[in-house]
């Protein structure tokens, strides 16, 4: 098993969906790691002494044996390749096409659906905040999410590709932005997101934000 020295940098509140993705990946791989935080609200990420300053000045940042990497999807893929199955748990599908589709889902979630991300920030999920009704743009974005997620889950299984993968965690979080605010969401998607949210690796991350708030 790994003897690497691994550190994951997070926002201080543990509200970042992208930190959650990297955190869940590390947990699922069974890798021991240290967790460090930086206060984004006070601009600490803009200070030159911080590890991630010369990368993207954002979290998450992974430090592993002197190598530093940012951007959660890049971190997820790096962890899958460096700590590869079968010695370590798989976080991407075994099948080549399904693995490509999982990466597509991750890229889509990170690059699209901006009105949802703006109007349903993750304090809805991690701090129980409630937001105003969705704008017209937010409603359009939600309709797109429902349509595409519905297509991905049309097979009726509990996970996107039959077996759990890291894209399930990312998609469930996006859906839960709406579910946990009390917005109207198709029952099939509510069931999917609720099921995914019970995964122990995700619950460990949720507990971090709860502990911080307490």
CSV table of C-alpha atoms in Angstrom, one decimal, residues 11 13-17 41 116-132 173 176-178 180-181 209 213:
chain,number,residue,atom,x,y,z
A,11,UNK,CA,-11.3,26.0,1.8
A,13,UNK,CA,-15.5,26.0,5.6
A,14,UNK,CA,-15.4,22.8,3.6
A,15,UNK,CA,-18.0,24.2,1.2
A,16,UNK,CA,-16.2,23.5,-2.0
A,17,UNK,CA,-17.8,20.8,-4.2
A,41,UNK,CA,-13.0,34.7,2.4
A,116,UNK,CA,-27.7,26.7,-10.6
A,117,UNK,CA,-24.2,27.1,-9.1
A,118,UNK,CA,-24.8,30.8,-8.6
A,119,UNK,CA,-28.3,30.6,-7.3
A,120,UNK,CA,-27.9,27.4,-5.2
A,121,UNK,CA,-24.4,27.8,-3.7
A,122,UNK,CA,-23.2,24.9,-1.6
A,123,UNK,CA,-24.1,26.6,1.7
A,124,UNK,CA,-27.5,25.2,0.8
A,125,UNK,CA,-26.0,21.7,1.2
A,126,UNK,CA,-23.4,22.2,3.9
A,127,UNK,CA,-25.0,24.9,6.0
A,128,UNK,CA,-28.8,24.5,5.5
A,129,UNK,CA,-29.2,27.9,3.8
A,130,UNK,CA,-32.4,28.6,1.8
A,131,UNK,CA,-32.4,30.6,-1.3
A,132,UNK,CA,-35.0,32.6,-3.3
A,173,UNK,CA,-24.0,17.2,-5.3
A,176,UNK,CA,-28.7,18.2,-4.2
A,177,UNK,CA,-28.2,21.9,-4.6
A,178,UNK,CA,-31.8,21.9,-5.6
A,180,UNK,CA,-31.8,20.4,-0.2
A,181,UNK,CA,-33.2,23.8,-1.0
A,209,UNK,CA,-18.4,21.2,7.3
A,213,UNK,CA,-20.1,25.2,11.7
